[in-house]
Short mmCIF file of C-alpha atoms in Angstrom, two decimals:
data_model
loop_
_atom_site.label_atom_id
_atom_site.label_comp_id
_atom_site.label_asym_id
_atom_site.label_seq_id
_atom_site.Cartn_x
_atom_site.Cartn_y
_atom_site.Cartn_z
CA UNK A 1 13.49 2.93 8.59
CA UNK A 2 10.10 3.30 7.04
CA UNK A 3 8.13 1.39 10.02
CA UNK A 4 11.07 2.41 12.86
CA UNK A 5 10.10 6.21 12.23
CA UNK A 6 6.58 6.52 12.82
CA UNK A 7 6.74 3.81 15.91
CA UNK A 8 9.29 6.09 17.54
CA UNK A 9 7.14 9.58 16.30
CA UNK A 10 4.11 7.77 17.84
CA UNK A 11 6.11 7.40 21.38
CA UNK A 12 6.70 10.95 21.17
CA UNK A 13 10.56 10.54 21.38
CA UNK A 14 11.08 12.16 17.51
CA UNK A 15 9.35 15.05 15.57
CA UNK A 16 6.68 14.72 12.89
CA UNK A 17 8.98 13.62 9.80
CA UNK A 18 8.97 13.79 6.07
CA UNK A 19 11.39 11.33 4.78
CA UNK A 20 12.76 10.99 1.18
CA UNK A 21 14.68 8.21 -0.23
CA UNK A 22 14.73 6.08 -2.53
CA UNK A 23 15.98 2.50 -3.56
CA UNK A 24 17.43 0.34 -6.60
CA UNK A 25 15.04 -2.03 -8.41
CA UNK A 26 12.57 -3.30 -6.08
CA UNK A 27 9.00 -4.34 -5.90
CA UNK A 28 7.49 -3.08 -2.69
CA UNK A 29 4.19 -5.40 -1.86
CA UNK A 30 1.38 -4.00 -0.07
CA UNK A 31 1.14 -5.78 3.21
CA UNK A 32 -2.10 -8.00 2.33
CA UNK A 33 -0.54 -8.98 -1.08
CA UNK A 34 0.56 -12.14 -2.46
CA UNK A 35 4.26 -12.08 -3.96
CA UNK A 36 3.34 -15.00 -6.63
CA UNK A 37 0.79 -13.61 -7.70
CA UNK A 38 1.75 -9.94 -7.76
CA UNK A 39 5.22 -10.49 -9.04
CA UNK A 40 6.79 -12.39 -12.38
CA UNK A 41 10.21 -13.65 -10.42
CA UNK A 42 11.53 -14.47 -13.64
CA UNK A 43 11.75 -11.07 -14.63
CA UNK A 44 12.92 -9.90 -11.40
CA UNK A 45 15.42 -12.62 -12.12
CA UNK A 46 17.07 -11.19 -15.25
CA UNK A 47 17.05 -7.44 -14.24
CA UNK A 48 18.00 -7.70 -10.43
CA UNK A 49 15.15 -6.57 -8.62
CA UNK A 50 14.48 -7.53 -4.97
CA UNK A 51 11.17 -8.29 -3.66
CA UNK A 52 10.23 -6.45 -0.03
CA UNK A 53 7.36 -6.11 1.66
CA UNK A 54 5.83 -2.91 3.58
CA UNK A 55 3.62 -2.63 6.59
CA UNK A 56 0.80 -0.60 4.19
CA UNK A 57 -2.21 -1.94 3.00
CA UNK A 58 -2.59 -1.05 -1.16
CA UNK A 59 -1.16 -2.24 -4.55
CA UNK A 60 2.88 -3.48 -5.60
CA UNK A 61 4.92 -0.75 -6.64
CA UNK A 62 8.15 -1.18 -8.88
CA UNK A 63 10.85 1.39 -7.40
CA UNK A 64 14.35 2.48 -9.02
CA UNK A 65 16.73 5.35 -8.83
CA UNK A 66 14.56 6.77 -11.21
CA UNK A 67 11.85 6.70 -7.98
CA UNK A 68 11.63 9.18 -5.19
CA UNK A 69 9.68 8.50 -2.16
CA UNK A 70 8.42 10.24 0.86
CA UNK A 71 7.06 9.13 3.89
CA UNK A 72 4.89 11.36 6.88
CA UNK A 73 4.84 10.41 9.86
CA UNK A 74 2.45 12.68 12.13
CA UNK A 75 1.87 12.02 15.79
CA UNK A 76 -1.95 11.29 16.17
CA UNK A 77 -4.73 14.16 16.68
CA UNK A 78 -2.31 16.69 14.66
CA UNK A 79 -4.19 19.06 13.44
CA UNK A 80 -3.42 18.37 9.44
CA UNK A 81 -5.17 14.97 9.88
CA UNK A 82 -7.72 15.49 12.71
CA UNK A 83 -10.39 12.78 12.09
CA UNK A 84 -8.61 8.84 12.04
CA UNK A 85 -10.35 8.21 8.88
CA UNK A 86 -7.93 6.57 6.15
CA UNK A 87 -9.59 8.44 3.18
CA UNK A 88 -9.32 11.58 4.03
CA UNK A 89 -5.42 10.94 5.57
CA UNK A 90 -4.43 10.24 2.01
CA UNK A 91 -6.07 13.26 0.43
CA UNK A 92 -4.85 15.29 3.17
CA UNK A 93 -1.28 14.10 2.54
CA UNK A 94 -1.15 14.15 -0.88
CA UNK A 95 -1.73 17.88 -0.97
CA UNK A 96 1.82 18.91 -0.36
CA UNK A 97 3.36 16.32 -3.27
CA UNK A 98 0.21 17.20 -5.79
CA UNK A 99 1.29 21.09 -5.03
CA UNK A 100 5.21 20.10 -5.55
CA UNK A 101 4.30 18.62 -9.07
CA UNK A 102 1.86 21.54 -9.87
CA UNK A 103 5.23 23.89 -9.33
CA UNK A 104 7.25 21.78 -12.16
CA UNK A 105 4.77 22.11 -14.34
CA UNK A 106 2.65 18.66 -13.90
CA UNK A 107 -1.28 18.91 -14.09
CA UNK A 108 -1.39 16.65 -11.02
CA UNK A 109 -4.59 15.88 -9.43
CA UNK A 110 -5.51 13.51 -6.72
CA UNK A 111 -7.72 10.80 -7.40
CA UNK A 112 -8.92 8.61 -5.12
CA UNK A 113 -8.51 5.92 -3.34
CA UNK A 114 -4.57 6.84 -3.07
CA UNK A 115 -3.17 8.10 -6.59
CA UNK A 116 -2.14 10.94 -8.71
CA UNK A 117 -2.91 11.24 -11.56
CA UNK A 118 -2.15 13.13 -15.08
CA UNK A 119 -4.01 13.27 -17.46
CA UNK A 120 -5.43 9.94 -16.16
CA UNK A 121 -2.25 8.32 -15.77
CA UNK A 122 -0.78 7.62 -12.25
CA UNK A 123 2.53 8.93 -11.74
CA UNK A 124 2.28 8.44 -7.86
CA UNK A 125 0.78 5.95 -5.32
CA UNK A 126 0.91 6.17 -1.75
CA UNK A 127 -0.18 3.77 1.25
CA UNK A 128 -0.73 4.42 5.01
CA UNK A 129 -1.90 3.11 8.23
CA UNK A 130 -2.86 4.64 11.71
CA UNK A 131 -1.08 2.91 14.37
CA UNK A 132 1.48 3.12 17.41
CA UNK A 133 0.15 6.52 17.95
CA UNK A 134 0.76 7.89 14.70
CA UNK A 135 -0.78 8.91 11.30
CA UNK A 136 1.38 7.61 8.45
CA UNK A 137 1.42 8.26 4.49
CA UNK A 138 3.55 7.30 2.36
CA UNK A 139 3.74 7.47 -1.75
CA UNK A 140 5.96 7.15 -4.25
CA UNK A 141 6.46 8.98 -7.19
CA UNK A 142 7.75 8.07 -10.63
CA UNK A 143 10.44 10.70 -11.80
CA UNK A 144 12.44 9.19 -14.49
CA UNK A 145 11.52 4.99 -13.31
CA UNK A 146 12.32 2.34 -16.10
CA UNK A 147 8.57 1.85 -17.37
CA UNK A 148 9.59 -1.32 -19.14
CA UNK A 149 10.82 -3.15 -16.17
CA UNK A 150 8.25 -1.97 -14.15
CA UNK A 151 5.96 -3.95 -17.05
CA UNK A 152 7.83 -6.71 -16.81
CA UNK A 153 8.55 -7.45 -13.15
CA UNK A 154 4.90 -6.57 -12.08
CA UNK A 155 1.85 -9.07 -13.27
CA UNK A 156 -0.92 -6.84 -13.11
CA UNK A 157 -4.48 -8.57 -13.15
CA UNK A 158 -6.63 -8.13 -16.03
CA UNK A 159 -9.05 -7.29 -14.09
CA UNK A 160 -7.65 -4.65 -12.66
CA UNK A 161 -6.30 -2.92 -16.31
CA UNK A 162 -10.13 -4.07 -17.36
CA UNK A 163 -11.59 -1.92 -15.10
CA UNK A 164 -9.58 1.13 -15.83
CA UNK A 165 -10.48 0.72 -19.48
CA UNK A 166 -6.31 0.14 -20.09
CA UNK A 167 -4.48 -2.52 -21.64
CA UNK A 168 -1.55 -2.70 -20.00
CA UNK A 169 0.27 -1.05 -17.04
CA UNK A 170 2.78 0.53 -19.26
CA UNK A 171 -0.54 2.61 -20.36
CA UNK A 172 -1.62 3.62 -17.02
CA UNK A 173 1.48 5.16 -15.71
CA UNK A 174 3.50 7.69 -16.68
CA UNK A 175 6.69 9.48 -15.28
CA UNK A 176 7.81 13.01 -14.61
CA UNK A 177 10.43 13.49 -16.72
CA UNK A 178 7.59 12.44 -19.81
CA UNK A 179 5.30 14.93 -18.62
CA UNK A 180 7.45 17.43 -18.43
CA UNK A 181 9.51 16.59 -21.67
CA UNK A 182 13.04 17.00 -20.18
CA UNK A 183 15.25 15.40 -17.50
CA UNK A 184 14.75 15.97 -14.17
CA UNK A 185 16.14 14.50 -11.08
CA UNK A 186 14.98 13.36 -8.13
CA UNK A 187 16.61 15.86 -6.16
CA UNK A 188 14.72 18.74 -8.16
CA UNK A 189 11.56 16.98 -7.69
CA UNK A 190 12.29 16.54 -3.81
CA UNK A 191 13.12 20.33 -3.65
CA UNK A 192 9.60 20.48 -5.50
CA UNK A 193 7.67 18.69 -2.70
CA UNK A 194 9.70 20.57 0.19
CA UNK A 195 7.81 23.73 -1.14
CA UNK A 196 4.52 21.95 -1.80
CA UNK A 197 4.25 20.64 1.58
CA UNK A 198 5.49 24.12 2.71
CA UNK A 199 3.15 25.79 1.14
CA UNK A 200 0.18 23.48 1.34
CA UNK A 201 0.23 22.71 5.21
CA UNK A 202 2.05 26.63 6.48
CA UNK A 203 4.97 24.71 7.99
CA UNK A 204 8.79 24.97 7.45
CA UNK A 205 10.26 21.40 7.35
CA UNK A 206 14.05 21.60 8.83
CA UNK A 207 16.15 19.09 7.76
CA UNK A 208 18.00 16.57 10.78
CA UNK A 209 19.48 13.76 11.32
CA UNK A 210 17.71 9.87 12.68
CA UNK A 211 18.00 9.36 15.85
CA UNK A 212 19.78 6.91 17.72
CA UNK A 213 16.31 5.36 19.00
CA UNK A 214 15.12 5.10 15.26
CA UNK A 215 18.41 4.13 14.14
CA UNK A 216 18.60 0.50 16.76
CA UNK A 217 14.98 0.20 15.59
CA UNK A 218 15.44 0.42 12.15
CA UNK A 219 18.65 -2.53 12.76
CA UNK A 220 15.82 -4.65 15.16
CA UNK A 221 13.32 -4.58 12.65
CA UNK A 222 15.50 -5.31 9.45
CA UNK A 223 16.98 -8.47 10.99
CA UNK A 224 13.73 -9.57 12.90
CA UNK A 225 11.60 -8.93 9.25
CA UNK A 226 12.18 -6.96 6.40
CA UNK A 227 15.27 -9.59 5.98
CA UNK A 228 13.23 -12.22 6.06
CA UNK A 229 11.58 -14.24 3.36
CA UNK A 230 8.93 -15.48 5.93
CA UNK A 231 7.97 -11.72 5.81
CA UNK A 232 8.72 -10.49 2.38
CA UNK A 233 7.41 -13.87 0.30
CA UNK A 234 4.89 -15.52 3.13
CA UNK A 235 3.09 -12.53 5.23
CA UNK A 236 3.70 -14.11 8.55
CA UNK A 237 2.31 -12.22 10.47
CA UNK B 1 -8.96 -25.14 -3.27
CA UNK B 2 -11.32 -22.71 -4.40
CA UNK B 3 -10.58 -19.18 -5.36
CA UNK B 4 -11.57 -16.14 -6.23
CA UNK B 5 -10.31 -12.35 -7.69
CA UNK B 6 -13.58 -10.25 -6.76
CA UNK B 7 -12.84 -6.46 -7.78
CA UNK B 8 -14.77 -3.81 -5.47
CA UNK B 9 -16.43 -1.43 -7.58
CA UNK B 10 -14.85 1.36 -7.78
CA UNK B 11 -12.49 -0.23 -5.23
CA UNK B 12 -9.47 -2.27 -4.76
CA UNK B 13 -9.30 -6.02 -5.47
CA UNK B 14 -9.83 -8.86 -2.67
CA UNK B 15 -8.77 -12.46 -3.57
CA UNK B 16 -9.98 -15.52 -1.81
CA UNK B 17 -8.54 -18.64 -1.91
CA UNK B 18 -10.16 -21.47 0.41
CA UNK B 19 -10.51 -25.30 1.12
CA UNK B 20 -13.91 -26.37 2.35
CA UNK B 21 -15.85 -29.39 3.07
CA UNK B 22 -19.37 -29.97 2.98
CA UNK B 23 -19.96 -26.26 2.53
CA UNK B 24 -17.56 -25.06 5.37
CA UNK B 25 -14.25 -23.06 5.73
CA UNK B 26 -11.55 -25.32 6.19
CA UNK B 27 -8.70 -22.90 5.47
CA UNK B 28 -8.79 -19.66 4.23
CA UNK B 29 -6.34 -16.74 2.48
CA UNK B 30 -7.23 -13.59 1.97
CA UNK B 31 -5.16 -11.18 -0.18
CA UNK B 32 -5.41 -8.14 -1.93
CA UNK B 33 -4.36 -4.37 -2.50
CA UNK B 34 -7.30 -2.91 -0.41
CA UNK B 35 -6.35 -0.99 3.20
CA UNK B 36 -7.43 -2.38 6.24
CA UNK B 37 -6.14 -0.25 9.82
CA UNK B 38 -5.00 -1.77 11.94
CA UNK B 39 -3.40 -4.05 9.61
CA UNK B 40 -2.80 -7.16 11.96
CA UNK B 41 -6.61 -7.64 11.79
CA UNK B 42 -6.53 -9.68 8.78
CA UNK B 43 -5.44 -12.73 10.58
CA UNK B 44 -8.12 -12.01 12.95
CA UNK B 45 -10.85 -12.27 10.14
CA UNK B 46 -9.35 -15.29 8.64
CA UNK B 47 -9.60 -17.29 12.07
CA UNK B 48 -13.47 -16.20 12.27
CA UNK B 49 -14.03 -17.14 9.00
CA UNK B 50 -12.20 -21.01 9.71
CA UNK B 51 -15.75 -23.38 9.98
CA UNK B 52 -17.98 -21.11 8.62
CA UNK B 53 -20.62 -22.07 6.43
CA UNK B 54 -20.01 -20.78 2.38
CA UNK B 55 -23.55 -19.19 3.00
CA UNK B 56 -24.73 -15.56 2.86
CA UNK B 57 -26.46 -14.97 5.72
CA UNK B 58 -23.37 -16.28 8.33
CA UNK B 59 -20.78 -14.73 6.31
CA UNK B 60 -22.76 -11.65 6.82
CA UNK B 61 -23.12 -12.28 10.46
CA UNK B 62 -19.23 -12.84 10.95
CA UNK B 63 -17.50 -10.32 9.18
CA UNK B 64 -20.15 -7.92 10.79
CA UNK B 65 -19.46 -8.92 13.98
CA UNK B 66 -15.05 -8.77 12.89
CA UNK B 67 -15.65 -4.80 12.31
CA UNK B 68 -18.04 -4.49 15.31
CA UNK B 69 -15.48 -6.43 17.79
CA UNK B 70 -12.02 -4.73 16.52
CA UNK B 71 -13.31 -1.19 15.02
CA UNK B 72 -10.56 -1.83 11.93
CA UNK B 73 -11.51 0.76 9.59
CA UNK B 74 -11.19 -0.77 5.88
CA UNK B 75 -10.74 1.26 2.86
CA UNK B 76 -11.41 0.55 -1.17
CA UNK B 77 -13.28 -2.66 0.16
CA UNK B 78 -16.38 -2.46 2.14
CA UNK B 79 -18.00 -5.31 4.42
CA UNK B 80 -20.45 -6.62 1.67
CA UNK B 81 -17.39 -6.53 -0.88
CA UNK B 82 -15.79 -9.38 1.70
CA UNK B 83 -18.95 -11.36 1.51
CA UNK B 84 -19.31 -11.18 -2.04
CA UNK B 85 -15.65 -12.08 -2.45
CA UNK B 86 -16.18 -15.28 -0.37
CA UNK B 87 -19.29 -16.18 -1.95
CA UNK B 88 -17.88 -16.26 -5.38
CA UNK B 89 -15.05 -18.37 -4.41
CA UNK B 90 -17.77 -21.07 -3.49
CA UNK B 91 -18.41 -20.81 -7.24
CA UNK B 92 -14.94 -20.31 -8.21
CA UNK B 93 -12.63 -23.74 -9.51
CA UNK B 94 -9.39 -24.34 -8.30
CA UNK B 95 -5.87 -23.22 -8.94
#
């Protein structure tokens, strides 16, 4: 779904769209990554997490049912994202979710390249591209996500954690439901980032149904690559 | 194989890992969590890259000429970070 629905929003044959989902255990490689070095299969071995990889530049992220995600898709030249310049797509776009966690109760700030950040620890990455016609963002954030796994199934390099003065990635990340000291789900925090984006961009998102154009595409592309370990593992591209 | 993990500063990570012979590219991998639009590019750069001499002044010349010819807009790593990456995995041992 994620690549099908900004092809067919760049075609101009579905509306700009905010999706949210989210998955069970799974690392999600950025599209230039590695998996063996990025991910400890071992560990994905004993807790049952899949490895997939997205069309987005950026970092691995570890998603659960603990995770929410969004993606927006916005046909080129709209007039949130004028200028095709990557940087300024992702501060542009985090606006809406750093609003929605501001209304909770999170101190959420962006910080550049592509996180947010409390208190200096992410609780949210996002990734995008510009292509087929359409500016894409998408990010993920950590509501209640199982921070040990995520330690486990993700081999971080030191020099990474070196530069960010941090010893591990347990350190660096943190969740909602910690920052907030209570339980929270991920449909509260999507309710949240309805009325951020709302609010920060003056639009009113209606809610509707895929389309049966993004719905064949999503089935074409699933068995033609996401399904495929040439794809997920290799990057054949 | 040679290799290297060269960390932009205040950027995202690039990681090289090459063959060469006499001082040129043989193969090539480059990998990383940096943004590069339109994404396909990549493989473009690699290819250039294939016979290239380990040396400053061609790398230079190449991957300037890769953002001149396709207009790919990178982000977290910058053209010199690509050079610098490549040049350290001439120094770097194998895996």
């Amino acid at each position: 779904m994620e690549e099908a629905i900004p092809r067919i929003v760049g075609e101009g044959n579905a509306p700009n769209t905010v999706r949210f989902w989210h998955n069970s255990n799974t690392i999600v490689l950025g599209c230039f990554q590695m998996a063996e070095q990025e991910v400890n299969f071992q560990a994905c071995k004993e807790t049952g997490t899949k490895v997939v990889r997205r069309f987005t530049g950026g970092g691995a992220v570890y998603h659960d049912h603990g995770n929410l995600n969004y993606a927006i898709s916005l046909k080129r030249g709209h007039p949130l994202v004028p200028i095709d310049d990557l940087q300024s797509v992702f501060r542009k776009l985090s606006e809406g979710a750093v609003q929605g966690l501001r209304t909770l109760g999170v101190k959420a700030e962006f910080q550049p390249i592509n996180d947010i950040q409390v208190d200096g620890k992410k609780v949210s990455g996002a990734a995008g591209s510009i292509r087929w016609g359409t500016v894409f963002h998408h990010g993920c954030l950590l509501v209640s996500s199982n921070l040990s796994i995520l330690g486990r199934v993700l081999n971080v390099p030191q020099v990474k954690l070196a530069d960010k003065h941090v010893a591990s990635v347990q350190k660096r990340v943190t969740t909602i439901r910690d920052e907030l000291g209570r339980n929270i789900s991920t449909r509260e925090v999507r309710e949240a980032m309805i009325g951020g984006m709302e609010d920060s961009y003056g639009v009113v998102l209606e809610e509707g149904d895929l389309s049966r154009d993004e719905l064949a595409l999503a089935d074409r592309l699933f068995e033609s690559k996401y399904n495929l370990p040439e794809w997920n593992l290799e990057r054949e591209d | 194989m040679r290799s290297a993990d060269y960390k932009a500063p205040g950027g995202k990570l690039v990681r090289v890992r090459l063959n060469e012979e006499n001082g040129e590219i043989l193969s090539l991998r480059l990998s990383g969590d940096f943004f590069l639009v339109p994404e396909e590019n990549l493989g473009k750069l690699e290819k250039m890259l294939i016979g290239a001499p380990l040396r400053e002044p061609e790398l230079q010349m190449l991957v300037d000429r890769f953002f001149n010819a396709t207009r790919v807009q990178s982000l977290g790593v910058t053209r010199d970070d690509l050079v610098k990456a490549l040049l350290a995995a001439r120094e770097g041992a194998g895996h």
